[in-house]
CSV table of C-alpha atoms in Angstrom, one decimal:
chain,number,residue,atom,x,y,z
P,1,UNK,CA,28.8,13.9,71.6
P,2,UNK,CA,26.3,11.0,71.4
P,3,UNK,CA,23.4,13.6,72.1
P,4,UNK,CA,24.1,15.5,68.8
P,5,UNK,CA,24.2,12.2,66.8
P,6,UNK,CA,20.9,11.0,68.3
P,7,UNK,CA,19.2,14.5,67.7
P,8,UNK,CA,20.6,14.4,64.2
P,9,UNK,CA,18.9,11.0,63.7
P,10,UNK,CA,15.6,11.7,65.0
P,11,UNK,CA,15.4,14.9,63.3
P,12,UNK,CA,16.0,13.4,59.8
P,13,UNK,CA,13.7,10.4,60.6
P,14,UNK,CA,11.0,12.8,61.6
P,15,UNK,CA,11.5,15.0,58.6
P,16,UNK,CA,11.4,12.0,56.4
P,17,UNK,CA,7.9,11.1,58.0
P,18,UNK,CA,6.4,14.2,57.1
P,19,UNK,CA,7.7,14.3,53.5
P,20,UNK,CA,5.2,13.5,50.9
P,21,UNK,CA,6.5,14.4,47.8
P,22,UNK,CA,9.6,14.4,45.6
P,23,UNK,CA,10.5,18.1,46.4
P,24,UNK,CA,10.3,17.7,50.1
P,25,UNK,CA,12.4,14.5,50.1
P,26,UNK,CA,15.1,16.1,48.1
P,27,UNK,CA,15.1,19.0,50.3
P,28,UNK,CA,15.7,16.6,53.3
P,29,UNK,CA,18.3,14.8,51.5
P,30,UNK,CA,20.2,18.0,50.8
P,31,UNK,CA,20.0,19.4,54.1
P,32,UNK,CA,21.4,16.4,56.0
P,33,UNK,CA,23.6,14.7,53.4
P,34,UNK,CA,24.5,17.7,51.0
P,35,UNK,CA,27.7,19.5,51.0
P,36,UNK,CA,26.4,21.9,53.4
P,37,UNK,CA,24.3,19.6,55.3
P,38,UNK,CA,24.1,18.9,59.2
P,39,UNK,CA,26.0,15.5,59.0
P,40,UNK,CA,28.5,17.1,56.7
P,41,UNK,CA,29.3,19.6,59.2
P,42,UNK,CA,29.9,17.1,61.8
P,43,UNK,CA,32.3,15.3,59.6
P,44,UNK,CA,34.4,18.4,58.8
P,45,UNK,CA,34.8,18.7,62.9
P,46,UNK,CA,37.0,15.5,62.8
P,47,UNK,CA,40.1,17.2,61.6
P,48,UNK,CA,40.3,19.2,64.8
P,49,UNK,CA,40.3,16.3,67.0
P,50,UNK,CA,43.2,14.1,68.2
P,51,UNK,CA,43.7,10.7,66.8
P,52,UNK,CA,42.0,8.5,69.4
P,53,UNK,CA,39.0,10.8,69.5
P,54,UNK,CA,38.8,11.0,65.7
P,55,UNK,CA,38.8,7.2,65.4
P,56,UNK,CA,35.6,7.1,67.8
P,57,UNK,CA,34.0,9.9,66.5
P,58,UNK,CA,34.5,9.0,63.0
P,59,UNK,CA,33.1,5.4,63.2
P,60,UNK,CA,30.1,6.8,64.9
P,61,UNK,CA,29.4,9.5,62.4
P,62,UNK,CA,30.2,6.9,59.4
P,63,UNK,CA,27.4,4.5,61.0
P,64,UNK,CA,25.1,7.6,61.0
P,65,UNK,CA,25.6,8.3,57.4
P,66,UNK,CA,25.0,4.9,56.4
P,67,UNK,CA,21.7,4.7,58.4
P,68,UNK,CA,20.5,8.1,57.2
P,69,UNK,CA,21.3,7.0,53.6
P,70,UNK,CA,19.2,4.0,53.9
P,71,UNK,CA,16.4,5.9,55.4
P,72,UNK,CA,16.3,8.6,53.0
P,73,UNK,CA,16.5,6.0,50.0
P,74,UNK,CA,13.9,3.8,51.3
P,75,UNK,CA,11.5,7.0,51.9
P,76,UNK,CA,12.2,8.1,48.4
P,77,UNK,CA,11.1,4.8,47.0
P,78,UNK,CA,8.0,5.0,49.1
P,79,UNK,CA,7.2,8.5,47.8
P,80,UNK,CA,7.9,7.6,44.1
P,81,UNK,CA,5.6,4.4,44.6
P,82,UNK,CA,3.0,6.5,46.3
P,83,UNK,CA,3.0,9.0,43.2
P,84,UNK,CA,3.0,6.3,40.6
P,85,UNK,CA,-0.1,4.6,42.4
P,86,UNK,CA,-1.9,7.9,42.6
P,87,UNK,CA,-1.3,8.7,38.7
P,88,UNK,CA,-2.7,5.0,37.9
P,89,UNK,CA,-5.6,5.6,40.0
P,90,UNK,CA,-6.2,9.0,38.4
P,91,UNK,CA,-5.6,7.7,34.7
P,92,UNK,CA,-7.6,4.4,35.0
P,93,UNK,CA,-9.4,3.5,31.8
P,94,UNK,CA,-13.1,2.1,32.4
P,95,UNK,CA,-12.8,-1.0,30.1
P,96,UNK,CA,-16.4,-1.5,30.4
P,97,UNK,CA,-17.3,1.8,28.2
P,98,UNK,CA,-18.1,0.8,24.8
P,99,UNK,CA,-15.6,1.4,22.4
P,100,UNK,CA,-15.9,4.3,19.7
P,101,UNK,CA,-15.3,2.5,16.3
P,102,UNK,CA,-12.9,4.4,14.0
P,103,UNK,CA,-14.0,4.3,10.4
P,104,UNK,CA,-11.9,1.9,8.5
P,105,UNK,CA,-11.2,2.3,4.8
P,106,UNK,CA,-11.1,-0.1,2.4
P,107,UNK,CA,-9.4,-0.6,-1.2
P,108,UNK,CA,-11.3,0.7,-4.1
P,109,UNK,CA,-12.6,-1.8,-6.5
P,110,UNK,CA,-10.3,-0.6,-9.3
P,111,UNK,CA,-7.3,-0.9,-7.2
P,112,UNK,CA,-8.5,-4.3,-6.0
P,113,UNK,CA,-8.8,-5.6,-9.4
P,114,UNK,CA,-5.5,-4.2,-10.6
P,115,UNK,CA,-3.7,-6.0,-7.7
P,116,UNK,CA,-5.7,-9.5,-8.7
P,117,UNK,CA,-4.7,-9.0,-12.2
P,118,UNK,CA,-1.2,-8.5,-11.5
P,119,UNK,CA,-1.0,-11.3,-9.0
P,120,UNK,CA,-2.6,-13.7,-11.6
P,121,UNK,CA,-0.1,-12.7,-14.4
P,122,UNK,CA,2.8,-12.5,-12.1
P,123,UNK,CA,2.2,-15.8,-11.3
P,124,UNK,CA,2.7,-16.6,-14.9
P,125,UNK,CA,5.9,-14.8,-15.3
P,126,UNK,CA,4.7,-11.6,-16.3
P,127,UNK,CA,6.4,-8.2,-15.2
P,128,UNK,CA,4.4,-4.9,-14.8
P,129,UNK,CA,5.4,-2.1,-17.2
P,130,UNK,CA,4.5,1.7,-17.3
P,131,UNK,CA,4.5,4.6,-19.6
P,132,UNK,CA,3.3,8.1,-19.8
P,133,UNK,CA,-0.3,9.3,-19.9
P,134,UNK,CA,0.5,11.9,-22.3
P,135,UNK,CA,1.8,10.0,-25.5
P,136,UNK,CA,3.0,11.0,-28.9
P,137,UNK,CA,0.6,10.4,-31.9
P,138,UNK,CA,3.1,7.7,-33.1
P,139,UNK,CA,3.2,5.8,-30.1
P,140,UNK,CA,-0.5,5.7,-29.4
P,141,UNK,CA,-1.7,5.3,-33.3
P,142,UNK,CA,1.0,5.1,-36.0
P,143,UNK,CA,3.3,2.5,-34.4
P,144,UNK,CA,0.2,0.1,-33.7
P,145,UNK,CA,-0.5,0.1,-37.6
P,146,UNK,CA,-3.5,2.4,-36.9
P,147,UNK,CA,-4.3,4.2,-40.5
P,148,UNK,CA,-4.6,7.9,-40.7
P,149,UNK,CA,-8.4,7.5,-41.6
P,150,UNK,CA,-9.4,5.3,-38.5
P,151,UNK,CA,-12.1,6.7,-36.5
P,152,UNK,CA,-10.2,6.4,-33.2
P,153,UNK,CA,-7.9,9.3,-34.5
P,154,UNK,CA,-10.7,11.6,-34.6
P,155,UNK,CA,-11.1,14.4,-31.9
P,156,UNK,CA,-14.5,12.9,-31.5
P,157,UNK,CA,-12.9,10.0,-29.7
P,158,UNK,CA,-9.4,11.2,-28.7
P,159,UNK,CA,-8.3,14.0,-26.3
P,160,UNK,CA,-5.7,15.9,-28.3
P,161,UNK,CA,-3.2,18.1,-26.9
P,162,UNK,CA,-1.0,21.0,-28.3
P,163,UNK,CA,1.9,19.9,-30.5
P,164,UNK,CA,5.3,19.5,-28.9
P,165,UNK,CA,8.0,21.9,-29.9
P,166,UNK,CA,9.0,19.5,-33.0
P,167,UNK,CA,5.7,19.7,-34.3
P,168,UNK,CA,4.5,16.1,-33.2
P,169,UNK,CA,1.0,15.7,-32.2
P,170,UNK,CA,0.3,14.6,-28.6
P,171,UNK,CA,-2.7,12.8,-27.1
P,172,UNK,CA,-4.1,11.5,-23.7
P,173,UNK,CA,-3.4,8.0,-24.4
P,174,UNK,CA,-6.5,6.0,-25.4
P,175,UNK,CA,-4.9,2.6,-24.5
P,176,UNK,CA,-1.8,1.4,-22.8
P,177,UNK,CA,-0.5,-0.1,-25.9
P,178,UNK,CA,2.1,2.7,-26.1
P,179,UNK,CA,3.5,1.0,-23.5
P,180,UNK,CA,3.9,-2.2,-25.5
P,181,UNK,CA,5.6,0.1,-28.2
P,182,UNK,CA,8.1,1.6,-25.7
P,183,UNK,CA,8.9,-1.9,-24.1
P,184,UNK,CA,9.8,-3.4,-27.6
P,185,UNK,CA,12.0,-0.4,-28.5
P,186,UNK,CA,13.9,-0.5,-25.4
P,187,UNK,CA,14.0,-3.9,-24.5
P,188,UNK,CA,15.2,-7.0,-26.4
P,189,UNK,CA,13.0,-10.1,-26.6
P,190,UNK,CA,11.9,-12.3,-25.0
P,191,UNK,CA,9.2,-10.0,-23.7
P,192,UNK,CA,6.4,-11.0,-21.0
P,193,UNK,CA,4.7,-7.7,-19.8
P,194,UNK,CA,1.3,-6.4,-18.7
P,195,UNK,CA,0.5,-2.6,-18.8
P,196,UNK,CA,-2.0,-1.4,-16.1
P,197,UNK,CA,-2.9,2.1,-16.2
P,198,UNK,CA,-5.2,5.0,-16.8
P,199,UNK,CA,-6.5,5.7,-20.3
P,200,UNK,CA,-8.7,8.4,-21.7
P,201,UNK,CA,-11.5,8.8,-24.4
P,202,UNK,CA,-14.3,11.5,-25.2
P,203,UNK,CA,-17.1,9.2,-24.0
P,204,UNK,CA,-19.3,9.3,-21.0
P,205,UNK,CA,-22.6,7.2,-20.1
P,206,UNK,CA,-23.4,4.4,-17.9
P,207,UNK,CA,-20.9,1.9,-19.3
P,208,UNK,CA,-18.1,4.4,-20.6
P,209,UNK,CA,-16.1,6.8,-18.6
P,210,UNK,CA,-13.7,9.7,-20.2
P,211,UNK,CA,-11.1,8.3,-17.7
P,212,UNK,CA,-10.9,4.7,-17.1
P,213,UNK,CA,-8.6,2.0,-16.5
P,214,UNK,CA,-6.9,-0.8,-18.9
P,215,UNK,CA,-4.5,-3.4,-18.6
P,216,UNK,CA,-2.9,-4.7,-21.7
P,217,UNK,CA,-0.5,-7.5,-21.9
P,218,UNK,CA,2.1,-8.5,-24.6
P,219,UNK,CA,4.3,-11.5,-25.1
P,220,UNK,CA,7.2,-11.6,-27.6
P,221,UNK,CA,9.4,-14.5,-28.3
P,222,UNK,CA,10.4,-17.2,-30.8
P,223,UNK,CA,7.7,-19.8,-31.7
P,224,UNK,CA,4.9,-18.0,-30.1
P,225,UNK,CA,1.4,-19.3,-31.5
P,226,UNK,CA,-2.2,-18.9,-31.0
P,227,UNK,CA,-2.3,-21.6,-28.6
P,228,UNK,CA,-0.1,-19.8,-26.3
P,229,UNK,CA,-2.5,-16.8,-26.4
P,230,UNK,CA,-5.6,-19.0,-25.7
P,231,UNK,CA,-4.3,-21.2,-22.9
P,232,UNK,CA,-2.9,-17.6,-21.1
P,233,UNK,CA,-6.3,-15.9,-21.4
P,234,UNK,CA,-8.4,-18.9,-20.5
P,235,UNK,CA,-6.3,-19.8,-17.3
P,236,UNK,CA,-6.6,-15.8,-16.6
P,237,UNK,CA,-10.3,-15.5,-16.7
P,238,UNK,CA,-11.1,-18.9,-14.6
P,239,UNK,CA,-8.8,-17.6,-12.1
P,240,UNK,CA,-10.0,-14.1,-11.9
P,241,UNK,CA,-13.6,-15.0,-11.7
P,242,UNK,CA,-12.8,-18.1,-9.3
P,243,UNK,CA,-14.6,-20.7,-12.0
P,244,UNK,CA,-12.5,-23.4,-12.8
P,245,UNK,CA,-14.7,-24.6,-15.4
P,246,UNK,CA,-15.7,-21.0,-16.9
P,247,UNK,CA,-16.7,-21.4,-20.6
P,248,UNK,CA,-14.5,-19.1,-22.7
P,249,UNK,CA,-14.9,-18.5,-26.6
P,250,UNK,CA,-12.6,-16.8,-28.8
P,251,UNK,CA,-14.5,-14.7,-31.8
P,252,UNK,CA,-12.7,-13.7,-35.0
P,253,UNK,CA,-12.7,-9.8,-34.9
P,254,UNK,CA,-10.4,-7.0,-36.4
P,255,UNK,CA,-7.7,-4.8,-34.5
P,256,UNK,CA,-5.3,-2.7,-36.7
P,257,UNK,CA,-2.2,-4.1,-34.5
P,258,UNK,CA,-3.1,-7.8,-34.4
P,259,UNK,CA,-3.5,-10.3,-37.1
P,260,UNK,CA,-5.4,-12.4,-36.6
P,261,UNK,CA,-7.6,-10.6,-34.2
P,262,UNK,CA,-10.1,-12.3,-31.6
P,263,UNK,CA,-12.8,-11.1,-29.0
P,264,UNK,CA,-12.8,-13.2,-26.0
P,265,UNK,CA,-16.3,-14.1,-24.7
P,266,UNK,CA,-17.2,-15.9,-21.4
P,267,UNK,CA,-20.4,-17.7,-20.5
P,268,UNK,CA,-22.8,-15.9,-18.7
P,269,UNK,CA,-26.8,-15.8,-17.9
P,270,UNK,CA,-28.4,-12.7,-19.4
P,271,UNK,CA,-31.4,-13.3,-17.0
P,272,UNK,CA,-29.5,-13.4,-13.8
P,273,UNK,CA,-26.2,-12.0,-14.6
P,274,UNK,CA,-24.4,-15.2,-13.3
P,275,UNK,CA,-20.9,-15.6,-14.7
P,276,UNK,CA,-20.3,-19.0,-16.0
P,277,UNK,CA,-24.0,-19.7,-16.0
P,278,UNK,CA,-26.7,-19.7,-18.6
P,279,UNK,CA,-26.3,-20.2,-22.3
P,280,UNK,CA,-25.5,-16.6,-23.3
P,281,UNK,CA,-22.0,-15.1,-24.0
P,282,UNK,CA,-20.5,-11.7,-22.8
P,283,UNK,CA,-17.4,-10.2,-24.4
P,284,UNK,CA,-14.6,-9.1,-21.8
P,285,UNK,CA,-11.6,-8.4,-23.8
P,286,UNK,CA,-9.8,-8.2,-27.1
P,287,UNK,CA,-6.7,-10.0,-28.3
P,288,UNK,CA,-4.6,-11.2,-31.2
P,289,UNK,CA,-1.2,-12.3,-32.6
P,290,UNK,CA,1.0,-9.0,-32.8
P,291,UNK,CA,0.7,-7.7,-36.3
P,292,UNK,CA,4.1,-8.0,-38.5
P,293,UNK,CA,4.1,-4.5,-39.2
P,294,UNK,CA,3.9,-3.6,-35.4
P,295,UNK,CA,7.1,-5.6,-34.7
P,296,UNK,CA,8.9,-4.4,-37.8
P,297,UNK,CA,8.0,-0.6,-36.6
P,298,UNK,CA,9.8,-1.4,-33.3
P,299,UNK,CA,13.0,-3.0,-35.0
P,300,UNK,CA,12.2,-6.5,-34.7
P,301,UNK,CA,12.1,-9.1,-37.4
P,302,UNK,CA,8.8,-10.6,-37.9
P,303,UNK,CA,10.5,-13.6,-39.6
P,304,UNK,CA,12.4,-14.4,-36.3
P,305,UNK,CA,9.9,-12.9,-33.5
P,306,UNK,CA,6.3,-13.7,-32.9
P,307,UNK,CA,4.0,-12.5,-30.1
P,308,UNK,CA,0.4,-12.1,-28.9
P,309,UNK,CA,-1.2,-9.1,-27.1
P,310,UNK,CA,-4.4,-8.6,-25.1
P,311,UNK,CA,-6.4,-5.8,-23.5
P,312,UNK,CA,-9.0,-5.4,-21.0
P,313,UNK,CA,-11.0,-2.7,-19.2
P,314,UNK,CA,-10.4,-3.1,-15.5
P,315,UNK,CA,-13.7,-1.4,-14.6
P,316,UNK,CA,-15.5,-3.7,-16.8
P,317,UNK,CA,-14.0,-6.9,-15.2
P,318,UNK,CA,-14.7,-5.4,-11.6
P,319,UNK,CA,-18.2,-4.7,-12.6
P,320,UNK,CA,-18.7,-8.2,-13.7
P,321,UNK,CA,-17.1,-9.9,-10.8
P,322,UNK,CA,-18.8,-7.6,-8.1
P,323,UNK,CA,-22.1,-7.0,-9.7
P,324,UNK,CA,-21.7,-3.2,-10.2
P,325,UNK,CA,-24.3,-1.9,-12.5
P,326,UNK,CA,-23.2,1.7,-13.4
P,327,UNK,CA,-19.5,2.5,-14.4
P,328,UNK,CA,-20.1,6.2,-13.2
P,329,UNK,CA,-20.2,5.0,-9.5
P,330,UNK,CA,-16.7,4.4,-9.4
P,331,UNK,CA,-15.8,8.0,-9.5
P,332,UNK,CA,-18.6,9.5,-7.5
P,333,UNK,CA,-16.7,9.2,-4.2
P,334,UNK,CA,-19.8,8.1,-2.4
P,335,UNK,CA,-18.5,6.5,0.9
P,336,UNK,CA,-21.5,4.3,1.2
P,337,UNK,CA,-20.7,2.8,-2.3
P,338,UNK,CA,-16.9,2.6,-1.3
P,339,UNK,CA,-17.8,0.9,1.9
P,340,UNK,CA,-20.1,-1.7,0.1
P,341,UNK,CA,-17.8,-2.5,-2.4
P,342,UNK,CA,-14.4,-1.8,-0.9
P,343,UNK,CA,-12.0,-4.5,0.2
P,344,UNK,CA,-9.6,-5.0,3.1
P,345,UNK,CA,-6.5,-3.4,1.9
P,346,UNK,CA,-4.5,-5.9,4.1
P,347,UNK,CA,-6.1,-8.9,2.4
P,348,UNK,CA,-3.9,-10.5,-0.2
P,349,UNK,CA,-4.9,-11.2,-3.7
P,350,UNK,CA,-6.3,-14.8,-3.9
P,351,UNK,CA,-4.8,-17.1,-6.6
P,352,UNK,CA,-6.5,-20.1,-8.1
P,353,UNK,CA,-4.7,-23.4,-7.0
P,354,UNK,CA,-4.0,-24.2,-10.7
P,355,UNK,CA,-1.7,-21.2,-11.0
């Protein structure tokens, strides 16, 4: 009987030596060790033998089973390793080949400016407030103490929309001041917000666009003075332009919603365009103390609460900071322009050490 065991062993080892893939290996495993395999058939014959013969024969077949199992498993690992090596050789990457660069996007100058403005005022304790682009005439003009005859309310300057069902006029907001009104109506003081967003006016040339971005700010509290306004804006402008000693000048002006009102100028050079250099002045934003009528329109007692407000054009600040000569280029979707003026979207907005 040892002859059939030796024959079985030799047949299995020979078949394994010829197996070169997983399918052939699996067929050998089944043919020898499976339920209907050759070794299994010999094990089934043990039941017909007497006790002494079954003991000897069983030990012999068990040793053969262990031997064939090890041989089959070893050959399986060899076949698997060879297949993996062949796959790696076929999929090898030539690292000496030059990499094809994928075009990388950048942050639009408007988005970058908004991020920087938000970061600076956020460090001062301001929060961001938002409102609808379509405003009622009351939120956009009347609540802000803008008289009916004011030029800004004409259709030459403002985009009017069909009235609402209740007959109230609607406009594309000409400023984000409506957000200030909504905040004062919906939130009790103290208030410290900025309101960046799109605004719309009927104007279009090298320095004006029918759609542009503004950022307005509002502070309402007790004991607020003009000194708080000046300190806030001086610090903001010096941080934004990265010039700790930037000259800043406040000029008396007029806005219906503030009293007193001031234009804010920064030092620059008309010849070179350098911010902070030269002896010239350049207007960059408007500001003032919130008019008592505006406070009263929002249900706040002017005798108890005071505040200041300011507003700036985001594109204008970006043009000055980055040396961009034409506002219209912001919206022409010229990839070359965006590549030149765009910034890394993962780069953080830098803050001045003084904040």
